[in-house]
Short mmCIF file of C-alpha atoms and ligand atoms in Angstrom, two decimals:
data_model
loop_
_atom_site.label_atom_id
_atom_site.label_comp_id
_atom_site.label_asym_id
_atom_site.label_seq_id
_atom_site.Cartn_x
_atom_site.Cartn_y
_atom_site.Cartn_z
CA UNK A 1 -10.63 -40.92 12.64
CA UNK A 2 -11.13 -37.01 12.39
CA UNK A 3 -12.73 -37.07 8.70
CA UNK A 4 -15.59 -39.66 9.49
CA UNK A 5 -16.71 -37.42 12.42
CA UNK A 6 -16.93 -34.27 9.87
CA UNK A 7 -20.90 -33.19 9.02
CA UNK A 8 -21.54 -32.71 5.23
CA UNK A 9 -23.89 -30.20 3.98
CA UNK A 10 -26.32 -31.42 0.88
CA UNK A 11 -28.85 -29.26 -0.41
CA UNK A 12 -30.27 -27.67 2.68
CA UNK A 13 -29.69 -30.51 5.53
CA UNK A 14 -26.43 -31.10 7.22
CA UNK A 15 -25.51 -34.50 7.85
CA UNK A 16 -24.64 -35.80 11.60
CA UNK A 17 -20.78 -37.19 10.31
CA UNK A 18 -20.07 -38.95 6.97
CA UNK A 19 -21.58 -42.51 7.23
CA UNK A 20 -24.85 -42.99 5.50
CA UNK A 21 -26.97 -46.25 6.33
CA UNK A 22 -27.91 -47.06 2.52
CA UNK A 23 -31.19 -48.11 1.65
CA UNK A 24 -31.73 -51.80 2.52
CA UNK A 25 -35.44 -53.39 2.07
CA UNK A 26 -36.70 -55.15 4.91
CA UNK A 27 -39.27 -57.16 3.14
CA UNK A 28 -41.89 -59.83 5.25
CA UNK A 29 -42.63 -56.86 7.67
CA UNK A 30 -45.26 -55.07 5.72
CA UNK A 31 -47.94 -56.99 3.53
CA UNK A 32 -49.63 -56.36 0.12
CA UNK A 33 -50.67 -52.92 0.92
CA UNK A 34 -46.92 -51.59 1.76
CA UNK A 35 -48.04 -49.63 4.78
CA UNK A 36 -44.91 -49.21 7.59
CA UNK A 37 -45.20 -51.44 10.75
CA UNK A 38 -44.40 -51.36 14.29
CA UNK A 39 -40.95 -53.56 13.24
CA UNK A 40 -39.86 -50.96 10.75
CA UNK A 41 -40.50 -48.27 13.59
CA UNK A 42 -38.50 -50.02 15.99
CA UNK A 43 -35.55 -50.71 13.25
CA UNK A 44 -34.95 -47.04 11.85
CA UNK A 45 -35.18 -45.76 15.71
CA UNK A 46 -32.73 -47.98 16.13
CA UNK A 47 -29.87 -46.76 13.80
CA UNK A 48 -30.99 -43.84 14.14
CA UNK A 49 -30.04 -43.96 17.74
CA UNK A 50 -26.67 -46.03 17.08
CA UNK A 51 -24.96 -43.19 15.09
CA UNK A 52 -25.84 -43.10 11.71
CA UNK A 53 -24.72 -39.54 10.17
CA UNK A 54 -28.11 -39.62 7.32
CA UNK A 55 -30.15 -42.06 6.80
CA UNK A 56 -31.88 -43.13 3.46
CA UNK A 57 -35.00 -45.51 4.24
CA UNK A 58 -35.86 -48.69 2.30
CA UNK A 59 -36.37 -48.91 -1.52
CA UNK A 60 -40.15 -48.06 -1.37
CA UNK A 61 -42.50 -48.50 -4.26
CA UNK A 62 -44.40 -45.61 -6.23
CA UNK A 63 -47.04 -47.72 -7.24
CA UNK A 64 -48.38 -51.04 -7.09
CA UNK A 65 -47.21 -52.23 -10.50
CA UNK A 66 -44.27 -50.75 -10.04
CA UNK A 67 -43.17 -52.98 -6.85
CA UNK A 68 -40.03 -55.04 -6.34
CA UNK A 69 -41.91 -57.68 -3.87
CA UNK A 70 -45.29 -58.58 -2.28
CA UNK A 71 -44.36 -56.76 0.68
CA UNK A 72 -42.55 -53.94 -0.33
CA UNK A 73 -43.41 -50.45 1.77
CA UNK A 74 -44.75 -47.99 -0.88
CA UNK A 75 -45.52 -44.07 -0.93
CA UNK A 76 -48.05 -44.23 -3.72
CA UNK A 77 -50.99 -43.30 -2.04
CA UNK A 78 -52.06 -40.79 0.61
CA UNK A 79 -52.86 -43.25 3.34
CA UNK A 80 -49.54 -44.58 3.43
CA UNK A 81 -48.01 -41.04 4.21
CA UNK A 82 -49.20 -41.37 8.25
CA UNK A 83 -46.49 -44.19 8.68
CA UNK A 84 -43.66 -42.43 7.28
CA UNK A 85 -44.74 -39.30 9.22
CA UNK A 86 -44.09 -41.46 12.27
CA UNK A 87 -40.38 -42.89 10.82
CA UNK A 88 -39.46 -39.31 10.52
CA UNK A 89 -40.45 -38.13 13.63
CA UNK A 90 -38.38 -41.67 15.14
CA UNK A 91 -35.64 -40.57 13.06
CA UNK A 92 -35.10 -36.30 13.73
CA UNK A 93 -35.41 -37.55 17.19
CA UNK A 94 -31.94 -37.89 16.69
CA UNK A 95 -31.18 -34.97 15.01
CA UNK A 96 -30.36 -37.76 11.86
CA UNK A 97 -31.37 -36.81 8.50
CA UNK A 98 -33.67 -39.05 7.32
CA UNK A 99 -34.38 -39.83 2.76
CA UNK A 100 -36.35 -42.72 1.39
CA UNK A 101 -35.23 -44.19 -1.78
CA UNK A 102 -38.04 -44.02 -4.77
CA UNK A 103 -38.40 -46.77 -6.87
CA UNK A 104 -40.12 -48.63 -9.28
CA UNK A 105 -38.54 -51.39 -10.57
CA UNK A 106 -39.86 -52.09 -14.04
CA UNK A 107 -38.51 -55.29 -15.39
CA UNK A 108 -36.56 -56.51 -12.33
CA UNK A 109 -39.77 -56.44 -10.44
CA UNK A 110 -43.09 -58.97 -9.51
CA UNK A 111 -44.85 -58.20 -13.11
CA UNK A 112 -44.03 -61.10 -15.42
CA UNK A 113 -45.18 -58.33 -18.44
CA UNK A 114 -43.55 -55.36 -16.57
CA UNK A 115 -43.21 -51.62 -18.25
CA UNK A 116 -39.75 -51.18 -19.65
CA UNK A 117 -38.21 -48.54 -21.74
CA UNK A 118 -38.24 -51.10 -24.83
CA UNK A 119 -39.02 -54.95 -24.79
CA UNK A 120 -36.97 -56.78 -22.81
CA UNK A 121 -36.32 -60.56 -22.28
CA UNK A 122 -35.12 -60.90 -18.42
CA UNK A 123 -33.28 -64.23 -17.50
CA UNK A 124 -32.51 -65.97 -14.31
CA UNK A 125 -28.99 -67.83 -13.75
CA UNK A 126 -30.46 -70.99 -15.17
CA UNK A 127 -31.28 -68.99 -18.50
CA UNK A 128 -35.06 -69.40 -17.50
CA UNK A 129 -37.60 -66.82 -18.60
CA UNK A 130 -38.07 -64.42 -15.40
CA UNK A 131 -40.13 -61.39 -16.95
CA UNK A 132 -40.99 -59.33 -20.15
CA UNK A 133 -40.40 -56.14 -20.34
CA UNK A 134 -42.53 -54.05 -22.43
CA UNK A 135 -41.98 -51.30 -23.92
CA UNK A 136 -43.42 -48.11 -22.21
CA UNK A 137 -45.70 -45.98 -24.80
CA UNK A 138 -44.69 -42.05 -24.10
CA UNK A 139 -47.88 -41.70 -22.48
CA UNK A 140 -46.58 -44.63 -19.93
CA UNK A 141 -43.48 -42.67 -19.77
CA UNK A 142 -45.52 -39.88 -18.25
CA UNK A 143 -47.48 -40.98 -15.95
CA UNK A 144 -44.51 -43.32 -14.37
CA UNK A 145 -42.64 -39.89 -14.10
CA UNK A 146 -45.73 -38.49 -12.12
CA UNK A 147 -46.12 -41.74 -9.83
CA UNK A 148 -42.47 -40.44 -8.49
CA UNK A 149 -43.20 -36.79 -8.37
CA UNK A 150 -46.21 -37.84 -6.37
CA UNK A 151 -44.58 -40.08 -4.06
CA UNK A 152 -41.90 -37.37 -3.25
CA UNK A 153 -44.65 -35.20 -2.32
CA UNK A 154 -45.66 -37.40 0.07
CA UNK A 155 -42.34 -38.18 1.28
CA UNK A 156 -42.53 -34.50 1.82
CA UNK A 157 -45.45 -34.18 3.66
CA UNK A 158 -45.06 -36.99 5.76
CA UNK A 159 -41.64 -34.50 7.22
CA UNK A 160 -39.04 -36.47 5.45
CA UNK A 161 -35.92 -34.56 4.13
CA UNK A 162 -35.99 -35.47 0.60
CA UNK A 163 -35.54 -38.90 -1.21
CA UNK A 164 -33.36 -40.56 -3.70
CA UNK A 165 -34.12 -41.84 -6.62
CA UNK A 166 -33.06 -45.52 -6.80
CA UNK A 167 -31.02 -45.54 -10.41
CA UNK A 168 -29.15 -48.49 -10.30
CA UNK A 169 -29.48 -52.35 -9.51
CA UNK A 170 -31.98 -53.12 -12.41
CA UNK A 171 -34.28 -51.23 -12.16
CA UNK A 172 -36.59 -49.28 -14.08
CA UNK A 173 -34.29 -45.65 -14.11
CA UNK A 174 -31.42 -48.12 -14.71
CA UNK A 175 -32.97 -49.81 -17.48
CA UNK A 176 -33.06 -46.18 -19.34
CA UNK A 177 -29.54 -45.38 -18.09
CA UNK A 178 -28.53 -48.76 -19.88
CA UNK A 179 -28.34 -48.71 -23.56
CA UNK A 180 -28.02 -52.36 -23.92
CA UNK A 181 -31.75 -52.09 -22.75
CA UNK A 182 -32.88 -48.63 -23.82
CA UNK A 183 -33.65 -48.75 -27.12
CA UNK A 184 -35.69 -46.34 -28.17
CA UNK A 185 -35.82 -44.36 -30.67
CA UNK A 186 -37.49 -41.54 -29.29
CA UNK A 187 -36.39 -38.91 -26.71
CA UNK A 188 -36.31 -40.77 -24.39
CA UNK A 189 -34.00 -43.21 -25.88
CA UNK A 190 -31.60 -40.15 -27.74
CA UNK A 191 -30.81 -38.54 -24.01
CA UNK A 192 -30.99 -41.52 -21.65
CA UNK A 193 -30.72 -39.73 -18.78
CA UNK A 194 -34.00 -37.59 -19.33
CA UNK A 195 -35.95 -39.66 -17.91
CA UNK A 196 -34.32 -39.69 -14.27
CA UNK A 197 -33.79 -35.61 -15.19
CA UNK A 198 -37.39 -35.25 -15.85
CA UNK A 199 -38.64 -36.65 -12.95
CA UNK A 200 -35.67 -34.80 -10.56
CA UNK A 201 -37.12 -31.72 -12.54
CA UNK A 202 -40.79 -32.65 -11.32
CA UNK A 203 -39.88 -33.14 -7.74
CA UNK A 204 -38.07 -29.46 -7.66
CA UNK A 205 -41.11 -27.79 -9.09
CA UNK A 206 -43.82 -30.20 -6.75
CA UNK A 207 -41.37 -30.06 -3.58
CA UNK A 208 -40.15 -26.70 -3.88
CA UNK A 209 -36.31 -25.53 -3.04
CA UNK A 210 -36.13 -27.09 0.46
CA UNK A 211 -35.79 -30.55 -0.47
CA UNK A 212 -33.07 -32.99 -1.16
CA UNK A 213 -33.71 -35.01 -4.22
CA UNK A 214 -30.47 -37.28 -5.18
CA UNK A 215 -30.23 -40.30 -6.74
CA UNK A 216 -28.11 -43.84 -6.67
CA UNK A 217 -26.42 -44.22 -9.36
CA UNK A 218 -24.70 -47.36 -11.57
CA UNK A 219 -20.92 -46.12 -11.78
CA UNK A 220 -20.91 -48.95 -14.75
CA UNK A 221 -24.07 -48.15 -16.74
CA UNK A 222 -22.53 -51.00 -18.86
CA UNK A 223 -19.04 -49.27 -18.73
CA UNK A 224 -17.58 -46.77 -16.52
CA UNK A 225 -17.51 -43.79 -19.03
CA UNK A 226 -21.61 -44.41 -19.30
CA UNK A 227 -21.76 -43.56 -15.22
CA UNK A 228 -19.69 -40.86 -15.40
CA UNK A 229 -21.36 -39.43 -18.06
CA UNK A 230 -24.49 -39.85 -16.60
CA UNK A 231 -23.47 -38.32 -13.23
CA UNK A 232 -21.75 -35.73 -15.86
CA UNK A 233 -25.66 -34.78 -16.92
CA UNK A 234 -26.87 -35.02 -13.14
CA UNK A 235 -24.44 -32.76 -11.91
CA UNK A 236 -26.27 -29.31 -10.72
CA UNK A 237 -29.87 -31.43 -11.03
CA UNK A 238 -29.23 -33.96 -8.34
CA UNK A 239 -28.47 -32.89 -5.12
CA UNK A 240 -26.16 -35.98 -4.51
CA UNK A 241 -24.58 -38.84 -6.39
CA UNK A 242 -24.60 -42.06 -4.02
CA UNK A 243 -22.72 -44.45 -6.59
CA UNK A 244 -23.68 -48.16 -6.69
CA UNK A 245 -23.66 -51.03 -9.24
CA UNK A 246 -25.55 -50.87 -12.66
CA UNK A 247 -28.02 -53.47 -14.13
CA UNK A 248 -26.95 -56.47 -13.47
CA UNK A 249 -25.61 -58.85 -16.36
CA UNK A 250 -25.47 -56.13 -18.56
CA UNK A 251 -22.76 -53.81 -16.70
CA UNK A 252 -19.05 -54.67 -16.33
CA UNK A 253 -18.01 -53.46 -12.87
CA UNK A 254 -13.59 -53.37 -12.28
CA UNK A 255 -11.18 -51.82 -10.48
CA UNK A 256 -7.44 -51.65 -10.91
CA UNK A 257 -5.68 -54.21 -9.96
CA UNK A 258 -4.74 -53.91 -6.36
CA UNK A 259 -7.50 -51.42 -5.28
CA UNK A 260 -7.86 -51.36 -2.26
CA UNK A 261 -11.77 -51.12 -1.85
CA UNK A 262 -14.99 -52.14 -3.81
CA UNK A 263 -15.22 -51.89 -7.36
CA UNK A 264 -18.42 -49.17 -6.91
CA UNK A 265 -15.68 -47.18 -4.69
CA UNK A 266 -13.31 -47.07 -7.47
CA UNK A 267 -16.67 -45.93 -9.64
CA UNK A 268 -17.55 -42.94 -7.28
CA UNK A 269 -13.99 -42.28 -6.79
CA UNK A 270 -13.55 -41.71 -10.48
CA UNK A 271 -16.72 -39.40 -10.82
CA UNK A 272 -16.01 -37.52 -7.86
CA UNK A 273 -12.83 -36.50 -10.15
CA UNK A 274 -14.88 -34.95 -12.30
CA UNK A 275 -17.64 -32.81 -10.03
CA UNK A 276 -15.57 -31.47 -7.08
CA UNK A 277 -18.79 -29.78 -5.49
CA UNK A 278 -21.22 -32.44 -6.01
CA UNK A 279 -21.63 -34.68 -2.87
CA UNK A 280 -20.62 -38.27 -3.68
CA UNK A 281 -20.95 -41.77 -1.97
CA UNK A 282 -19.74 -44.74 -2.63
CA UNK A 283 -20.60 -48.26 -1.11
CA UNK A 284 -19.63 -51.99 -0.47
CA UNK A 285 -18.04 -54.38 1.97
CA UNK A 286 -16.86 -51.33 4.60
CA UNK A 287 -16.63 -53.37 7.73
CA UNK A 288 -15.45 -51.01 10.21
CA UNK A 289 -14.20 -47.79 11.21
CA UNK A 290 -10.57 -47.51 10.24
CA UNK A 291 -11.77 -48.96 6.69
CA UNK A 292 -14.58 -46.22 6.73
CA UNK A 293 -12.01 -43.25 7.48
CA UNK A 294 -9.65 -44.57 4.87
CA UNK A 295 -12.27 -45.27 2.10
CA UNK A 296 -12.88 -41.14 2.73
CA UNK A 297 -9.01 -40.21 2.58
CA UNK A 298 -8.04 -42.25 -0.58
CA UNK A 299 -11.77 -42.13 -2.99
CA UNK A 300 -11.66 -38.17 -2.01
CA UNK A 301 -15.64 -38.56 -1.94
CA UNK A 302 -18.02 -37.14 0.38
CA UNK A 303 -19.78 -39.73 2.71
CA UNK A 304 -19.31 -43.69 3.13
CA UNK A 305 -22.46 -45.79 2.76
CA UNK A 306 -22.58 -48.57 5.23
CA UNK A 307 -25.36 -51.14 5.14
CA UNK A 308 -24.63 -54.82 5.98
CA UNK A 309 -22.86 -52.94 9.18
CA UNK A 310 -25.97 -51.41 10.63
CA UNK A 311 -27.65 -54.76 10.07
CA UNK A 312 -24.91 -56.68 12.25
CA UNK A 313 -25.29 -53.67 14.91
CA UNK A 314 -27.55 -51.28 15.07
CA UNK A 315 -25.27 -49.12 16.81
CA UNK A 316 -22.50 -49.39 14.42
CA UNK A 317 -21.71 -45.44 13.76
CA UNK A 318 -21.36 -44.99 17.02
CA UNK A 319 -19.11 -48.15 18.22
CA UNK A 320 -16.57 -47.19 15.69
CA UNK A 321 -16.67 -43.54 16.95
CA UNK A 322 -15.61 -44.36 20.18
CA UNK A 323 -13.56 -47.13 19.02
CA UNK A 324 -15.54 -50.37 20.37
CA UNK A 325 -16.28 -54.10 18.67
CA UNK A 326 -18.77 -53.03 16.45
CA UNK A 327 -19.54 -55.93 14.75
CA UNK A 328 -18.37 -57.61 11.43
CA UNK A 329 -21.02 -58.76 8.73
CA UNK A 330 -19.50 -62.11 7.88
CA UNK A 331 -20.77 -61.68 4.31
CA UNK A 332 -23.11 -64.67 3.88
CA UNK A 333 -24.69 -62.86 1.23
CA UNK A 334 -27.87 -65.27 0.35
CA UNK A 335 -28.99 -65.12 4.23
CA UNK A 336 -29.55 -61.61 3.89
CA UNK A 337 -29.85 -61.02 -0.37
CA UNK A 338 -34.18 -60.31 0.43
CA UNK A 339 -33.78 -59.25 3.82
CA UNK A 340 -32.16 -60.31 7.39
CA UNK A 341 -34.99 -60.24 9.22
CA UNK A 342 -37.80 -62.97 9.40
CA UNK A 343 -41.32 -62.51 9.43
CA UNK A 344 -41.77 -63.31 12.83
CA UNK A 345 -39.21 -60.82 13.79
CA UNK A 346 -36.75 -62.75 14.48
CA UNK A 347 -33.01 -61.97 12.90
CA UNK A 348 -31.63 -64.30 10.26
CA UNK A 349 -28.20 -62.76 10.43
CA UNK A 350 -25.06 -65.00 11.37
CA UNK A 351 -23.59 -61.79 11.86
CA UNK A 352 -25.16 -60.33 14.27
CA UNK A 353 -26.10 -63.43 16.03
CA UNK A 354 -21.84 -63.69 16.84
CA UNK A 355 -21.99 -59.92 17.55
CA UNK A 356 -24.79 -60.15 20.26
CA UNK A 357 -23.04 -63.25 21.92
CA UNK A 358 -20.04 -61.91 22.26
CA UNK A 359 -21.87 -58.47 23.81
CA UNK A 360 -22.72 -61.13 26.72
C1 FMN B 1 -30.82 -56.78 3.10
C2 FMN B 1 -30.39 -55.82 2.04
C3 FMN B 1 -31.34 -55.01 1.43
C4 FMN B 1 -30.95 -54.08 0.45
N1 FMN B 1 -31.89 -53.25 -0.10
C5 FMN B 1 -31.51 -52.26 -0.95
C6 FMN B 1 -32.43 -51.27 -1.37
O1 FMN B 1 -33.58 -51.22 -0.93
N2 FMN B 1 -31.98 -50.33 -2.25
C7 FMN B 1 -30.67 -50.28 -2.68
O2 FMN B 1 -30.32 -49.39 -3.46
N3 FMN B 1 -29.78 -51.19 -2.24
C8 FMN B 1 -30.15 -52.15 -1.38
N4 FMN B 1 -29.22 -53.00 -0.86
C9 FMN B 1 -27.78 -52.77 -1.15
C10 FMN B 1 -27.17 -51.92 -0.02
O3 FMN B 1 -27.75 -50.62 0.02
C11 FMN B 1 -25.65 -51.79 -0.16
O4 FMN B 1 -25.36 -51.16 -1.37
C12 FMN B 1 -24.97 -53.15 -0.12
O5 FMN B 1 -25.42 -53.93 0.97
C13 FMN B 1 -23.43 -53.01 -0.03
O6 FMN B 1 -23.09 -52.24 1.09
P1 FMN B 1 -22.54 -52.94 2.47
O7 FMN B 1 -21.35 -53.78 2.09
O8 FMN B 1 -22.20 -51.79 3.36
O9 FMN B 1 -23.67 -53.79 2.99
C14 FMN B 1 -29.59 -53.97 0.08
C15 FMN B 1 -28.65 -54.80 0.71
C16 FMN B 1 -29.03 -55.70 1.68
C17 FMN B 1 -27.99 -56.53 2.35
#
């Protein structure tokens, strides 16, 4: 397992080896004014500590209308900056690298008549109206594009190393990625991808030149030629590529018959293809080491997202590094779909309840 081990430089940080912990909400530990808690402290010191070679904190909200739950952790005012200032301090403790992931979530979020780059009827399974989206007026545009700017500048003076831009999953950068839901007929509906390039472009000029600003990004954005022309556009803007799943019901995510890893994988495999200098990532269902090393050697990208794995064990990067049990997330996806961890504290995580028994 020599490649795992390897440090990757983005932008102007180094990584501590090639596994990222991706960003994973921990929702029920903050409350209605998304300010960071004692239990998110105690859970990024945590994997910090356990190996993780970068890590990229929690999708956290640039404004209030903009949120993806109640109890979301936001950056979209000043106050908020003091607990992220002490994450990153928990986090370089370790000499880890340590993002938070931007987001606002537009039509995939609490608003039931939420901004969206046009209108927008959103469904649940049961074909039951779950939220409107509304077409952003240019204006709208603008000032959304300034609530990130100004939540990277926090990020940045709260001592964080840069941020990514959540782009995929739904939400609202997705939604103008996604031409089955950007409609518009302006500029911002001609070039899709401006909007996520005008806000990288306002984090550059607000955060100056040492900051990483990257983004995760749909590899099917419906169809895999959308992603990789999208990443195409992002290439030399975004300091990284960490390549996920587009908007959900209105993407179509594959993978060759046979392939040996995730469908997103396969996605970031394929872009990597075509950018040979841009960091890439790719995610989904790596469950341990050898699978980690080998995802590196046969997608040819850059660093291996692990999520669920850090959640079983905190301590994950650095049981597969020296080759102990680290765990296995027994994918039981609706215990941990909002987050694995109760409001009490306690760990709702079948997973890492086996993990700590057998430890005994
Ligand atoms: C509890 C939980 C919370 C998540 N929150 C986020 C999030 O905030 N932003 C995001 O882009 N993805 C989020 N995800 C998706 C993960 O980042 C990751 O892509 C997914 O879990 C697949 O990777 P894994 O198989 O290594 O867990 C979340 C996943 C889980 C399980």
């Amino acid at each position: 397992m020599d490649k795992i081990r390897e440090r990757v430089k983005i932008r102007n940080i180094w990584t501590k080896n090639r596994i990222a912990v991706p960003p994973m909400v921990c929702f029920h530990w903050s409350d209605d004014n998304g300010y960071v808690t004692d239990k998110n402290l105690q859970h990024y010191r945590d994997i910090a500590a356990g190996g993780a070679g970068l890590i990229i904190g929690e999708a956290t909200a640039v404004s209030k209308r903009g949120r993806l739950h109640e109890t979301q952790l936001g950056l979209w005012e000043d106050k908020q900056t003091e607990g992220w200032k002490r994450l990153a301090d928990a986090v370089h403790r370790y000499d880890v690298p340590f993002l938070v992931q931007l987001l606002h979530a537009g039509v995939s979020g609490i608003e039931k008549e939420a901004d969206c780059p046009s209108d927008y009827i959103l469904r649940d399974s049961n074909g039951e109206l779950r939220a409107r989206g509304c077409g952003m007026s240019l204006s709208r545009v603008h000032e959304v594009i300034d609530d990130f700017v100004q939540a990277a500048r926090r990020a940045q003076l709260a001592g964080l190393d840069g941020i990514e831009l959540h782009g995929c999953h739904s939400y609202l950068i997705c939604q103008f990625f996604n031409r089955n839901i950007n409609r518009r007929d302006d500029i911002y509906g001609q070039c899709r991808e401006k909007f996520a390039l005008d806000i990288l472009e306002g984090i550059r000029e607000s955060c100056g030149d040492d900051f990483v600003a990257g983004i995760r990004l749909g590899a099917f954005e419906p169809a895999l030629e959308d992603g990789i022309q999208n990443a195409l556009t992002l290439n030399g803007k975004a300091d990284f590529l960490d390549i996920s799943y587009g908007f959900a019901g209105e993407s179509f995510s594959y993978s060759p018959e046979g392939y040996p890893f995730s469908d997103a994988i396969y996605g970031a495999q394929e872009i990597k293809k075509w950018m040979p200098d841009m960091p890439v990532f790719g995610v989904d269902g790596i469950t341990d080491g050898e699978m980690a090393e080998n995802v590196l050697l046969h997608a040819g990208i850059d660093m291996v997202d692990v999520g669920r794995g850090f959640l079983v064990n905190p301590a994950f990067g650095n049981d597969i590094l020296e080759g102990k049990d680290c765990g296995k997330c027994l994918h039981c996806r609706p215990a941990c779909r909002w987050s694995p961890f109760l409001n009490d504290g306690t760990v709702n995580c079948p997973g890492r309840n086996l993990f700590l028994r057998n430890q005994k």
